[in-house]
GROMACS .gro file of C-alpha atoms in nm:
model
  310
    1MET     CA    1   1.563   2.434  -0.494
    2PRO     CA    2   1.527   2.401  -0.113
    3ARG     CA    3   1.857   2.373   0.073
    4LEU     CA    4   1.796   2.025   0.220
    5VAL     CA    5   1.683   1.882  -0.111
    6ARG     CA    6   1.992   2.027  -0.285
    7ARG     CA    7   2.214   1.866  -0.021
    8LEU     CA    8   2.038   1.529  -0.049
    9THR     CA    9   2.059   1.537  -0.428
   10ALA     CA   10   2.433   1.590  -0.401
   11VAL     CA   11   2.468   1.311  -0.146
   12LEU     CA   12   2.269   1.065  -0.355
   13SER     CA   13   2.492   1.127  -0.655
   14VAL     CA   14   2.779   0.963  -0.465
   15PRO     CA   15   2.790   0.581  -0.453
   16ALA     CA   16   2.575   0.469  -0.163
   17LEU     CA   17   2.831   0.233  -0.018
   18MET     CA   18   3.082   0.516   0.020
   19LEU     CA   19   2.838   0.704   0.243
   20GLY     CA   20   2.700   0.410   0.437
   21LEU     CA   21   2.350   0.479   0.304
   22VAL     CA   22   2.097   0.198   0.288
   23SER     CA   23   1.847   0.110   0.022
   24THR     CA   24   1.473   0.104   0.074
   25SER     CA   25   1.457  -0.273   0.026
   26ALA     CA   26   1.334  -0.502   0.298
   27SER     CA   27   1.688  -0.626   0.354
   28ALA     CA   28   1.821  -0.282   0.450
   29HIS     CA   29   1.906  -0.219   0.814
   30PRO     CA   30   1.947   0.151   0.901
   31THR     CA   31   2.034   0.056   1.258
   32LYS     CA   32   2.271   0.350   1.303
   33PHE     CA   33   2.010   0.605   1.206
   34PRO     CA   34   1.837   0.793   1.492
   35THR     CA   35   1.522   0.631   1.625
   36ARG     CA   36   1.375   0.971   1.711
   37ILE     CA   37   1.362   1.273   1.482
   38GLU     CA   38   1.250   1.610   1.614
   39LEU     CA   39   1.002   1.809   1.405
   40PRO     CA   40   0.952   2.185   1.427
   41ALA     CA   41   0.773   2.305   1.742
   42GLY     CA   42   0.402   2.352   1.679
   43PHE     CA   43   0.415   2.162   1.347
   44GLN     CA   44   0.123   1.922   1.423
   45PRO     CA   45   0.226   1.633   1.193
   46GLU     CA   46  -0.008   1.372   1.052
   47GLY     CA   47   0.114   1.205   0.732
   48ILE     CA   48   0.449   1.058   0.629
   49ALA     CA   49   0.608   0.934   0.307
   50ILE     CA   50   0.966   0.819   0.254
   51ASP     CA   51   1.175   0.832  -0.061
   52ARG     CA   52   1.541   0.718  -0.067
   53GLY     CA   53   1.623   0.817   0.287
   54THR     CA   54   1.423   1.139   0.297
   55ALA     CA   55   1.100   1.149   0.495
   56PHE     CA   56   0.823   1.395   0.415
   57PHE     CA   57   0.567   1.513   0.670
   58GLY     CA   58   0.252   1.718   0.638
   59SER     CA   59   0.122   1.968   0.892
   60ARG     CA   60  -0.245   1.943   0.977
   61LEU     CA   61  -0.223   2.305   1.100
   62ASP     CA   62  -0.139   2.488   0.776
   63GLY     CA   63  -0.041   2.223   0.523
   64ASP     CA   64   0.335   2.288   0.519
   65ILE     CA   65   0.551   2.000   0.392
   66TYR     CA   66   0.865   1.925   0.594
   67ALA     CA   67   1.148   1.704   0.467
   68ALA     CA   68   1.394   1.529   0.699
   69ASP     CA   69   1.707   1.326   0.632
   70LEU     CA   70   1.660   0.993   0.812
   71LYS     CA   71   2.035   0.955   0.857
   72THR     CA   72   2.096   1.288   1.031
   73GLY     CA   73   1.750   1.394   1.147
   74GLU     CA   74   1.805   1.736   0.988
   75GLY     CA   75   1.523   1.892   0.792
   76GLU     CA   76   1.336   2.195   0.668
   77VAL     CA   77   1.005   2.304   0.517
   78ILE     CA   78   1.023   2.248   0.141
   79SER     CA   79   0.670   2.358   0.044
   80GLN     CA   80   0.442   2.613   0.205
   81GLY     CA   81   0.091   2.492   0.275
   82PRO     CA   82  -0.236   2.648   0.157
   83GLY     CA   83  -0.354   2.724   0.511
   84THR     CA   84  -0.550   2.400   0.543
   85GLY     CA   85  -0.410   2.067   0.657
   86SER     CA   86  -0.189   1.818   0.477
   87LEU     CA   87  -0.268   1.469   0.602
   88GLY     CA   88  -0.195   1.133   0.439
   89MET     CA   89   0.069   1.133   0.164
   90LYS     CA   90   0.253   0.902  -0.074
   91VAL     CA   91   0.553   0.963  -0.300
   92ASP     CA   92   0.590   0.802  -0.642
   93ASN     CA   93   0.901   0.696  -0.833
   94ARG     CA   94   0.905   1.031  -1.013
   95GLY     CA   95   0.961   1.227  -0.694
   96ARG     CA   96   0.603   1.352  -0.678
   97LEU     CA   97   0.430   1.374  -0.341
   98PHE     CA   98   0.052   1.317  -0.341
   99VAL     CA   99  -0.109   1.488  -0.042
  100ALA     CA  100  -0.458   1.455   0.110
  101GLY     CA  101  -0.597   1.802   0.185
  102ALA     CA  102  -0.815   1.747   0.495
  103ALA     CA  103  -1.094   2.004   0.540
  104GLY     CA  104  -0.976   2.178   0.224
  105GLY     CA  105  -1.153   1.902   0.035
  106ASN     CA  106  -0.866   1.862  -0.208
  107GLY     CA  107  -0.554   1.676  -0.308
  108ARG     CA  108  -0.220   1.822  -0.417
  109VAL     CA  109   0.080   1.689  -0.606
  110ILE     CA  110   0.414   1.841  -0.504
  111ASP     CA  111   0.757   1.813  -0.664
  112THR     CA  112   0.981   1.694  -0.381
  113ARG     CA  113   1.289   1.843  -0.546
  114THR     CA  114   1.159   2.199  -0.580
  115GLY     CA  115   0.853   2.217  -0.350
  116GLU     CA  116   0.643   2.332  -0.647
  117VAL     CA  117   0.274   2.236  -0.650
  118LEU     CA  118   0.240   2.050  -0.979
  119ALA     CA  119  -0.136   2.002  -0.958
  120SER     CA  120  -0.426   2.059  -0.723
  121TYR     CA  121  -0.761   1.878  -0.740
  122THR     CA  122  -1.085   1.983  -0.574
  123PHE     CA  123  -1.288   1.684  -0.454
  124ALA     CA  124  -1.561   1.817  -0.228
  125THR     CA  125  -1.698   2.106  -0.025
  126ALA     CA  126  -1.785   2.104   0.346
  127PRO     CA  127  -1.848   1.880   0.526
  128THR     CA  128  -1.539   1.703   0.397
  129PHE     CA  129  -1.214   1.567   0.536
  130VAL     CA  130  -0.984   1.421   0.272
  131ASN     CA  131  -0.777   1.197   0.495
  132ASP     CA  132  -0.541   0.964   0.313
  133VAL     CA  133  -0.412   0.855  -0.026
  134ILE     CA  134  -0.265   0.547  -0.193
  135LEU     CA  135  -0.105   0.510  -0.534
  136SER     CA  136  -0.170   0.228  -0.779
  137LYS     CA  137   0.001   0.188  -1.115
  138ASP     CA  138  -0.257   0.406  -1.288
  139ALA     CA  139  -0.431   0.621  -1.025
  140ALA     CA  140  -0.420   0.798  -0.692
  141TRP     CA  141  -0.703   0.712  -0.455
  142PHE     CA  142  -0.817   0.940  -0.170
  143THR     CA  143  -1.048   0.874   0.126
  144ASP     CA  144  -1.294   1.121   0.277
  145SER     CA  145  -1.377   1.069   0.644
  146GLN     CA  146  -1.692   1.283   0.626
  147LYS     CA  147  -1.854   1.155   0.307
  148PRO     CA  148  -1.946   0.797   0.199
  149VAL     CA  149  -1.730   0.823  -0.113
  150PHE     CA  150  -1.369   0.803  -0.229
  151TYR     CA  151  -1.190   0.985  -0.508
  152GLN     CA  152  -0.990   0.864  -0.806
  153VAL     CA  153  -0.729   1.076  -0.980
  154PRO     CA  154  -0.644   0.872  -1.292
  155LEU     CA  155  -0.287   0.892  -1.418
  156GLY     CA  156  -0.208   0.900  -1.786
  157ARG     CA  157   0.076   0.749  -1.984
  158HIS     CA  158   0.408   0.775  -1.801
  159GLY     CA  159   0.220   0.899  -1.494
  160LYS     CA  160   0.085   1.214  -1.659
  161LEU     CA  161  -0.125   1.418  -1.418
  162PRO     CA  162  -0.482   1.469  -1.544
  163ALA     CA  163  -0.706   1.773  -1.564
  164GLN     CA  164  -0.963   1.838  -1.292
  165SER     CA  165  -1.236   1.706  -1.522
  166ALA     CA  166  -1.087   1.354  -1.508
  167VAL     CA  167  -1.133   1.319  -1.130
  168LYS     CA  168  -1.398   1.064  -1.030
  169THR     CA  169  -1.608   1.042  -0.715
  170ILE     CA  170  -1.710   0.684  -0.634
  171ALA     CA  171  -1.974   0.597  -0.373
  172TYR     CA  172  -1.934   0.307  -0.134
  173SER     CA  173  -2.187   0.025  -0.141
  174GLY     CA  174  -2.207  -0.317   0.019
  175ASP     CA  175  -2.092  -0.377   0.378
  176TYR     CA  176  -1.963  -0.027   0.452
  177GLN     CA  177  -2.211   0.183   0.650
  178HIS     CA  178  -2.136   0.553   0.688
  179VAL     CA  179  -2.182   0.702   1.038
  180ALA     CA  180  -2.255   1.074   1.041
  181GLY     CA  181  -2.052   1.307   1.261
  182VAL     CA  182  -1.755   1.078   1.332
  183THR     CA  183  -1.434   0.974   1.157
  184ASN     CA  184  -1.524   0.716   0.894
  185ALA     CA  185  -1.297   0.600   0.610
  186ASN     CA  186  -0.945   0.691   0.710
  187GLY     CA  187  -0.632   0.499   0.607
  188ILE     CA  188  -0.611   0.336   0.265
  189ALA     CA  189  -0.383   0.076   0.106
  190LEU     CA  190  -0.375  -0.173  -0.180
  191THR     CA  191  -0.451  -0.540  -0.128
  192PRO     CA  192  -0.141  -0.763  -0.151
  193ASP     CA  193  -0.233  -0.862  -0.508
  194GLY     CA  194  -0.285  -0.496  -0.602
  195ARG     CA  195  -0.633  -0.555  -0.742
  196ALA     CA  196  -0.840  -0.376  -0.480
  197LEU     CA  197  -0.826  -0.117  -0.204
  198ILE     CA  198  -0.829  -0.162   0.174
  199ILE     CA  199  -0.976   0.105   0.400
  200VAL     CA  200  -1.019   0.128   0.775
  201GLN     CA  201  -1.327   0.290   0.926
  202SER     CA  202  -1.203   0.458   1.241
  203SER     CA  203  -1.544   0.487   1.407
  204THR     CA  204  -1.611   0.112   1.395
  205GLY     CA  205  -1.263  -0.036   1.364
  206PHE     CA  206  -1.374  -0.237   1.061
  207LEU     CA  207  -1.148  -0.310   0.766
  208PHE     CA  208  -1.301  -0.324   0.420
  209ARG     CA  209  -1.191  -0.451   0.082
  210VAL     CA  210  -1.311  -0.205  -0.181
  211ASP     CA  211  -1.357  -0.264  -0.553
  212PRO     CA  212  -1.187   0.046  -0.699
  213ARG     CA  213  -1.410   0.050  -1.006
  214THR     CA  214  -1.752   0.007  -0.847
  215GLY     CA  215  -1.710   0.105  -0.480
  216VAL     CA  216  -1.856  -0.228  -0.363
  217THR     CA  217  -1.717  -0.306  -0.018
  218LYS     CA  218  -1.676  -0.629   0.171
  219ARG     CA  219  -1.574  -0.639   0.534
  220ILE     CA  220  -1.240  -0.816   0.572
  221ASP     CA  221  -1.267  -1.123   0.793
  222ILE     CA  222  -1.012  -1.087   1.074
  223GLY     CA  223  -1.210  -1.281   1.331
  224ASP     CA  224  -1.361  -1.115   1.636
  225ILE     CA  225  -1.110  -0.831   1.667
  226VAL     CA  226  -1.162  -0.477   1.543
  227MET     CA  227  -0.905  -0.213   1.461
  228THR     CA  228  -1.013   0.040   1.725
  229ASN     CA  229  -0.880   0.391   1.647
  230GLY     CA  230  -0.752   0.264   1.312
  231ASP     CA  231  -0.566   0.536   1.121
  232GLY     CA  232  -0.284   0.488   0.869
  233LEU     CA  233  -0.248   0.159   0.680
  234LEU     CA  234   0.065   0.009   0.527
  235VAL     CA  235   0.085  -0.312   0.325
  236ILE     CA  236   0.422  -0.483   0.268
  237GLY     CA  237   0.390  -0.818   0.095
  238THR     CA  238   0.101  -0.991   0.269
  239THR     CA  239   0.153  -0.802   0.595
  240LEU     CA  240  -0.088  -0.521   0.687
  241TYR     CA  241   0.019  -0.268   0.949
  242VAL     CA  242  -0.269  -0.076   1.109
  243VAL     CA  243  -0.172   0.228   1.315
  244GLN     CA  244  -0.411   0.257   1.611
  245ASN     CA  245  -0.348   0.617   1.702
  246ARG     CA  246  -0.487   0.674   2.051
  247LEU     CA  247  -0.396   0.319   2.152
  248ASN     CA  248  -0.029   0.393   2.073
  249ASN     CA  249  -0.015   0.063   1.889
  250ILE     CA  250   0.052  -0.087   1.548
  251ALA     CA  251  -0.153  -0.399   1.481
  252VAL     CA  252   0.024  -0.643   1.249
  253LEU     CA  253  -0.199  -0.869   1.040
  254LYS     CA  254  -0.133  -1.138   0.783
  255LEU     CA  255  -0.367  -1.123   0.484
  256ASP     CA  256  -0.446  -1.355   0.198
  257PRO     CA  257  -0.335  -1.215  -0.141
  258SER     CA  258  -0.681  -1.084  -0.230
  259GLY     CA  259  -0.724  -0.909   0.104
  260THR     CA  260  -1.050  -1.083   0.190
  261ARG     CA  261  -0.937  -1.234   0.520
  262GLY     CA  262  -0.653  -1.217   0.767
  263HIS     CA  263  -0.545  -1.265   1.126
  264LEU     CA  264  -0.353  -1.074   1.390
  265VAL     CA  265   0.007  -1.188   1.432
  266ASP     CA  266   0.165  -0.915   1.642
  267ASN     CA  267   0.138  -0.575   1.805
  268ILE     CA  268   0.414  -0.314   1.797
  269THR     CA  269   0.436  -0.033   2.048
  270SER     CA  270   0.693   0.203   2.195
  271PRO     CA  271   0.720   0.420   2.507
  272ASP     CA  272   0.811   0.698   2.263
  273PHE     CA  273   0.468   0.687   2.096
  274ASP     CA  274   0.229   0.977   2.163
  275VAL     CA  275  -0.069   0.916   1.934
  276PRO     CA  276   0.110   0.808   1.615
  277THR     CA  277  -0.107   0.840   1.306
  278THR     CA  278   0.060   0.695   0.998
  279ALA     CA  279   0.359   0.479   0.911
  280ALA     CA  280   0.614   0.447   0.633
  281ALA     CA  281   0.884   0.184   0.596
  282PHE     CA  282   1.256   0.227   0.542
  283GLY     CA  283   1.474  -0.080   0.561
  284SER     CA  284   1.386  -0.282   0.868
  285ARG     CA  285   1.208   0.007   1.038
  286LEU     CA  286   0.871   0.178   1.047
  287TYR     CA  287   0.872   0.554   1.098
  288LEU     CA  288   0.568   0.720   1.259
  289PRO     CA  289   0.491   1.087   1.329
  290ASN     CA  290   0.335   1.148   1.669
  291ALA     CA  291   0.030   1.371   1.625
  292ARG     CA  292  -0.026   1.409   2.002
  293PHE     CA  293  -0.402   1.451   1.961
  294THR     CA  294  -0.448   1.438   2.340
  295THR     CA  295  -0.206   1.727   2.398
  296PRO     CA  296  -0.347   2.080   2.345
  297PRO     CA  297  -0.145   2.227   2.056
  298THR     CA  298   0.047   2.551   2.099
  299PRO     CA  299   0.315   2.721   1.885
  300THR     CA  300   0.580   2.568   2.111
  301THR     CA  301   0.439   2.216   2.153
  302PRO     CA  302   0.711   1.962   2.063
  303TYR     CA  303   0.649   1.698   1.796
  304TRP     CA  304   0.868   1.410   1.685
  305VAL     CA  305   0.896   1.096   1.474
  306THR     CA  306   0.949   0.752   1.625
  307ALA     CA  307   1.121   0.463   1.447
  308VAL     CA  308   1.048   0.105   1.550
  309LYS     CA  309   1.158  -0.230   1.415
  310ARG     CA  310   0.900  -0.397   1.194
   0.00000   0.00000   0.00000
């Protein structure tokens, strides 16, 4: 078991109030936690997922998974990557991290306690860019920014991981129009009622509601605005957070329960942002890794995580 995970397991076995830890509920306020967490030099982060005070990050360089304690900022690599990128990720209530595999055309499921790869699924061959993932009660759903399809990994009873043969590829139809050679479907989330998917098309800035069974898409009515440079999506209640990476901005929208329409209510930014890509919530904060797409990457390039109030 990786050293950090062992330490966190021991910490979490002690009553939370004794340690001053906070829960992941909306009422939690980790105001004494650092608002900036340093990542390893040259790491090139993209995705983030948070589970009980531990944040997980994927490297788009080699796919390594890094875990950091939000209270101390300390962390370490808990799972070595396959040599291709790890992008969007989500963690379930069983401590399993679902990871989008970028140009590898795959998705992986990693045990956050041991770093073991529990399953790996091949979705597509080049050109492909498996960009993000969301979990519903019975499936994991992955986007592909280079193909007009998305992927379903159905989960069995008690979350059982399926065989490769169970994976489904579903084509988009309806309002979504694929544009060759650019970044298309990127971030993904569930509608507030949990009945459909939401995706953002980075090249157009359009948001779409997607029927997960049929792939039929309907553009979400948010008025005249578009989500330019839309990347990671996060839905909390009826609030949709859209990370606009190169704009260094998080657009905050209010949606109806079905996710068919919404309106902009706020924008969140920070002088500490440097092309943030995705967001995860902990207490009253959003945590975002800065991918620094506009900075040429080197083995010594610094990378960090920024926390902002949501």
